[in-house]
mmCIF file of C-alpha atoms in Angstrom:
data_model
loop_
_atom_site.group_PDB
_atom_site.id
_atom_site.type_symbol
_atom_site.label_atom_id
_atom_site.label_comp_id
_atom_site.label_asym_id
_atom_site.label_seq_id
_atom_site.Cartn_x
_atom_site.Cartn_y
_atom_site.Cartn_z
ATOM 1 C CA UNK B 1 23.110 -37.423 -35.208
ATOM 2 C CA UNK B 2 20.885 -34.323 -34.864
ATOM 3 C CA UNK B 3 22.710 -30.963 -33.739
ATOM 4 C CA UNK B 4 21.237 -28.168 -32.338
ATOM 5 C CA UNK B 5 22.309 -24.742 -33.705
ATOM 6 C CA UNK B 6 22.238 -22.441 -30.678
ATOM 7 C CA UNK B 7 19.718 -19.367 -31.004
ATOM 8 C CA UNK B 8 21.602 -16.204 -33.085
ATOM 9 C CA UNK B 9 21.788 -13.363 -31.302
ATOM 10 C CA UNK B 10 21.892 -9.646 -33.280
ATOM 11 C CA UNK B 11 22.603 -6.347 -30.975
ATOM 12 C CA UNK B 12 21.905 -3.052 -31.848
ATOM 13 C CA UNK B 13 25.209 -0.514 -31.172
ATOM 14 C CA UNK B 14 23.332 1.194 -28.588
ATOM 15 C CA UNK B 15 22.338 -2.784 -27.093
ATOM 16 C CA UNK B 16 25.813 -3.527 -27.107
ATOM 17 C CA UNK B 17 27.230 -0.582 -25.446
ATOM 18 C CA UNK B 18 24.806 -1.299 -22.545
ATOM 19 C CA UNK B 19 26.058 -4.640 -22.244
ATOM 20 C CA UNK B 20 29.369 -3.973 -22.132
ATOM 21 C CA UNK B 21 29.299 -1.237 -19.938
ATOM 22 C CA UNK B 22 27.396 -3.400 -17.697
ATOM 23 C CA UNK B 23 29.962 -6.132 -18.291
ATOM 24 C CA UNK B 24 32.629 -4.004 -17.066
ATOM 25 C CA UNK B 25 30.855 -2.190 -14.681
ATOM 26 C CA UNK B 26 32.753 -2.513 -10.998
ATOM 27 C CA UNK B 27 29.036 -1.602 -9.498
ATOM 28 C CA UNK B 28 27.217 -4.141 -11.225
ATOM 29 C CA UNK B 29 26.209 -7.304 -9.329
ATOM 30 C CA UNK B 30 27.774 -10.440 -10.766
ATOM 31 C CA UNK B 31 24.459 -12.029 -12.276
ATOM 32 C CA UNK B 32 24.318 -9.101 -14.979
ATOM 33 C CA UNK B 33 27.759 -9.149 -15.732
ATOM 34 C CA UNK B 34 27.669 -13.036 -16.384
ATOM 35 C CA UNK B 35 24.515 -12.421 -18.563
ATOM 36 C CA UNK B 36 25.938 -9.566 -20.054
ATOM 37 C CA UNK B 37 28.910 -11.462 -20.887
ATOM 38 C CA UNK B 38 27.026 -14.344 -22.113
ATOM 39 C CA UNK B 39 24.505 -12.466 -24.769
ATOM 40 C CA UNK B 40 27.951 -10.611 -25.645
ATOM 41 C CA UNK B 41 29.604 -13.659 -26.609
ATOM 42 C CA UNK B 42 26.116 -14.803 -28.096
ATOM 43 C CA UNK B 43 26.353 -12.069 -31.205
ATOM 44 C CA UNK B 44 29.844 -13.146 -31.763
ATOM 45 C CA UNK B 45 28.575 -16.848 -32.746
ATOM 46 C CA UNK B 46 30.565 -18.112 -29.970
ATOM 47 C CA UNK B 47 29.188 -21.601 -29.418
ATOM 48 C CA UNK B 48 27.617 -22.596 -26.152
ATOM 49 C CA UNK B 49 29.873 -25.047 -24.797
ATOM 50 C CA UNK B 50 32.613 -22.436 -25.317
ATOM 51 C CA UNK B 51 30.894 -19.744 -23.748
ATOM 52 C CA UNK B 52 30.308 -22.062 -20.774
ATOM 53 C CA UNK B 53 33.882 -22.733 -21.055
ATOM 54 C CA UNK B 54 35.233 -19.291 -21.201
ATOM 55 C CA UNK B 55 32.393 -18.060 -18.187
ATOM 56 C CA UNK B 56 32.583 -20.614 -15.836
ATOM 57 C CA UNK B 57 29.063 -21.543 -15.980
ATOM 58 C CA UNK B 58 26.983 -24.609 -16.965
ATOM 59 C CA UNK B 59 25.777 -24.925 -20.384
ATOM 60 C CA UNK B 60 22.088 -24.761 -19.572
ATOM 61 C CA UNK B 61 23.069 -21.369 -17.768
ATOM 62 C CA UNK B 62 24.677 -19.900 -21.371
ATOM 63 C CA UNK B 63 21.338 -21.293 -23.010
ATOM 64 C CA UNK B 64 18.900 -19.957 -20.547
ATOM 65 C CA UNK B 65 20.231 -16.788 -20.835
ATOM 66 C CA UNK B 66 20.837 -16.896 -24.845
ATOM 67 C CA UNK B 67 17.050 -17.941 -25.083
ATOM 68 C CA UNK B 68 15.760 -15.398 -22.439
ATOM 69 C CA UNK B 69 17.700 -12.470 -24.876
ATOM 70 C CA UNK B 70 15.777 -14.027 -27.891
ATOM 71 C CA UNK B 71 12.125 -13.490 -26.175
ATOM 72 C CA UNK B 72 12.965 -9.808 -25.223
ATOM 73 C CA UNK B 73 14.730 -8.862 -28.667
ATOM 74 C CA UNK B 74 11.766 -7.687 -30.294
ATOM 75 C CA UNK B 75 10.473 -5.777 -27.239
ATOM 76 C CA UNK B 76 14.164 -4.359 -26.908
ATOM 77 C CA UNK B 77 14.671 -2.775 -30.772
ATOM 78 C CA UNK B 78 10.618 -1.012 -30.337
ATOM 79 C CA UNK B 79 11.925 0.158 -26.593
ATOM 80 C CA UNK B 80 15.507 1.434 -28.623
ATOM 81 C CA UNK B 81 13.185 3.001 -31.107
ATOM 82 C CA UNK B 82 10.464 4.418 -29.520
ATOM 83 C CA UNK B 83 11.719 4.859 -26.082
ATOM 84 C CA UNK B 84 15.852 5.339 -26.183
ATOM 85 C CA UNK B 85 16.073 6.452 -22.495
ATOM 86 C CA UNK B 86 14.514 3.447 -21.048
ATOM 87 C CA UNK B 87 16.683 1.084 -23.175
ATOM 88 C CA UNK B 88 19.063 0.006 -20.137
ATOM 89 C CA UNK B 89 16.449 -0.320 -17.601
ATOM 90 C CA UNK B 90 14.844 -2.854 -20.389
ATOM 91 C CA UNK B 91 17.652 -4.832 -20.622
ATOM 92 C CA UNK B 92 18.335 -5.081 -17.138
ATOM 93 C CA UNK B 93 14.958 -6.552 -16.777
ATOM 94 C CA UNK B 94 15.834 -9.049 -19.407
ATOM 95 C CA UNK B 95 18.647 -10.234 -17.640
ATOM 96 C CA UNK B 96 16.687 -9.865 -14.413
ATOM 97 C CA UNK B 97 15.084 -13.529 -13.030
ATOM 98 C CA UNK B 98 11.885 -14.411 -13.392
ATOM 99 C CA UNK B 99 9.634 -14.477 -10.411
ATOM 100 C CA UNK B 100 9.652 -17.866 -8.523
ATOM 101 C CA UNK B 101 6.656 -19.560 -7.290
ATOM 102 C CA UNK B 102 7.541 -20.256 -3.568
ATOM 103 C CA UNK B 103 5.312 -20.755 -0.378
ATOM 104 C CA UNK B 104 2.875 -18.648 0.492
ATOM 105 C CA UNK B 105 3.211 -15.921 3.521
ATOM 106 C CA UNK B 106 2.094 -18.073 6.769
ATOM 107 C CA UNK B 107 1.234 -14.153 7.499
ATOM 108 C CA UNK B 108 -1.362 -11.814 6.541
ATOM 109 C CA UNK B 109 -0.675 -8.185 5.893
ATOM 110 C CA UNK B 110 -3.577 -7.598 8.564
ATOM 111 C CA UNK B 111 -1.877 -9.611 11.203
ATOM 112 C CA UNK B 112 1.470 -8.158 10.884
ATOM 113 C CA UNK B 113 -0.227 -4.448 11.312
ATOM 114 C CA UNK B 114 -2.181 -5.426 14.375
ATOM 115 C CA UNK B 115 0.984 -7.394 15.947
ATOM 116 C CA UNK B 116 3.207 -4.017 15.038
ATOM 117 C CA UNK B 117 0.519 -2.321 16.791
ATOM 118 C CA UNK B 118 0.497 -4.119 19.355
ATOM 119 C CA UNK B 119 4.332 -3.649 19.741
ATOM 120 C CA UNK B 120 3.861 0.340 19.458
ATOM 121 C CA UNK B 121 1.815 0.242 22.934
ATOM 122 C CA UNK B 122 3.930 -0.464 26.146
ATOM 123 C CA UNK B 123 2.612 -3.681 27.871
ATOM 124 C CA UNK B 124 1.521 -1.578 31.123
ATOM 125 C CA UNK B 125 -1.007 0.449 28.823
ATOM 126 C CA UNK B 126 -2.684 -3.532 28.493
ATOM 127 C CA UNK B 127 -2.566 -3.969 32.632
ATOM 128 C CA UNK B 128 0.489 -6.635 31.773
ATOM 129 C CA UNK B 129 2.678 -6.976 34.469
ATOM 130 C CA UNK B 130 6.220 -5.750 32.938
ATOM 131 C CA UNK B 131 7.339 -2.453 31.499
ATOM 132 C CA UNK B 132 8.818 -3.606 28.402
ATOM 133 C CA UNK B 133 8.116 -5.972 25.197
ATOM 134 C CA UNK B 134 10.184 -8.818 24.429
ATOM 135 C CA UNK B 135 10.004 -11.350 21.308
ATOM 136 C CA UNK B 136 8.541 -14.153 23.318
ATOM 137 C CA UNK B 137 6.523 -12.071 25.477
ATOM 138 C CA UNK B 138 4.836 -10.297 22.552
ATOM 139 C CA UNK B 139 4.241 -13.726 20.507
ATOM 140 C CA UNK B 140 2.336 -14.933 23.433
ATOM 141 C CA UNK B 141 -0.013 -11.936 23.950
ATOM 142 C CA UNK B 142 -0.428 -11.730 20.327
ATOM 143 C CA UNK B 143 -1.587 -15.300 20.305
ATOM 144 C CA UNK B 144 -3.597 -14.872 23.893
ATOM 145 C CA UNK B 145 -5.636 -11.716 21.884
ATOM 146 C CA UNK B 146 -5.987 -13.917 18.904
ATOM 147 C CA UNK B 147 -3.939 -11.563 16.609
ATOM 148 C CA UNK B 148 -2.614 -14.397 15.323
ATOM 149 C CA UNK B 149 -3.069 -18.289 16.180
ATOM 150 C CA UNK B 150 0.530 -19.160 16.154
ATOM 151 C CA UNK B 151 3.839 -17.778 15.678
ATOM 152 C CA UNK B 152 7.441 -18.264 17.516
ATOM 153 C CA UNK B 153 9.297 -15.481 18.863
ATOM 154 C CA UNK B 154 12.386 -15.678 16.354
ATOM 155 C CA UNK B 155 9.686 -14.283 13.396
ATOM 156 C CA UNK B 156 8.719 -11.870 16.134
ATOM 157 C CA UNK B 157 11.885 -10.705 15.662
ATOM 158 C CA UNK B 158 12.191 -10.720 12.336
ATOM 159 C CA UNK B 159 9.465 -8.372 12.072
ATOM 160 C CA UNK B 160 10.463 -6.040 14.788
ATOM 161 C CA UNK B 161 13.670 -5.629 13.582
ATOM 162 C CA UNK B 162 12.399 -5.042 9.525
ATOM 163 C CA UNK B 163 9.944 -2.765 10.992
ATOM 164 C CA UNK B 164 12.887 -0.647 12.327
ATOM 165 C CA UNK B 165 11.592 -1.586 16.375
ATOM 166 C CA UNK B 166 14.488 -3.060 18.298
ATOM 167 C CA UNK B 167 13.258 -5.319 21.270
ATOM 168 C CA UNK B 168 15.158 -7.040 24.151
ATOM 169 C CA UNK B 169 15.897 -10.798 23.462
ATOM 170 C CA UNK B 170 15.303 -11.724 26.908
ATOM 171 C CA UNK B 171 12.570 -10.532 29.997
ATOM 172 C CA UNK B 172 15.399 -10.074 32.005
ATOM 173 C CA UNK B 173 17.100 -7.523 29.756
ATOM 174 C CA UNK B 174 13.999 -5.851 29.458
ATOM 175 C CA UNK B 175 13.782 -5.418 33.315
ATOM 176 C CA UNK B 176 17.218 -4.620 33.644
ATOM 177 C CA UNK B 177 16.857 -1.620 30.987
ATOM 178 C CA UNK B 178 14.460 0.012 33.424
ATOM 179 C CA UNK B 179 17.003 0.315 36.282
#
């Protein structure tokens, strides 16, 4: 039966003080401090089903991570080298995820601007028969001016509220604010 030898891992002192600051950092969010852990455990020959053991974590986690290291340890000892300073910021970007390939924004850039825009003029400015914007009310006039062909007022929402506007979730709280 074949065996795999799992990938050897060699830190530099200043690597390893990184990592095990980071390991034992209370500020640290958990996914560096199990990858921290895991590349520590890695230079001390610890074998992978033992470091899943010991961490909690599936195997193909500890050898993700363990082969991730071994991609970035070249780029690591030239950063250490030539660039000392940026050594953490390299190794949390390392132990950072790769970018995912997920679906496309239904939205462009263009149509979020014009429907914020829209937003940032009050609806009697337009000749529209209330005094103040709601979700729904400003996914239908968006769609009526062909900002955009469809959208439902809950993502009207979501964009109000990351672009720091705050709208009333219902016409008649809008009408009662005016009161």
């Amino acid at each position: 039966m074949n065996k795999q030898t799992a990938i050897t891992i060699v830190l530099s002192d200043r690597q390893r003080n990184v990592l095990e600051k980071m390991a034992k950092g209370t500020h640290t969010p958990l996914h560096f401090i199990e990858r921290a852990n895991i590349i520590l455990l890695a230079e001390q020959a610890v074998n992978n089903c033992e470091m899943a053991r010991r961490l909690s974590l599936s195997i193909d986690t500890v050898k993700r991570w363990r082969k991730r290291w071994s991609t970035f340890a070249e780029e690591l000892h030239q950063v250490e080298n030539n660039r000392p300073h940026a050594l953490k910021s390299k190794i949390e970007a390392a132990l950072t995820d790769e970018q995912r390939a997920g679906r496309p924004s239904t939205f462009t850039a263009e149509e979020i601007a014009h429907l914020m825009t829209l937003a940032c003029q009050t609806p009697e400015s337009l000749n529209l028969p209330f005094s103040h914007w709601t979700p729904g009310l400003l996914a239908r006039e968006a769609v009526s001016r062909g900002i955009i062909s469809s959208i439902s007022t809950r993502q009207v929402g979501r964009f109000l509220k990351r672009g720091g506007f705050e709208a009333s979730s219902s016409q008649g709280m809008a009408q009662s604010e005016d009161r």
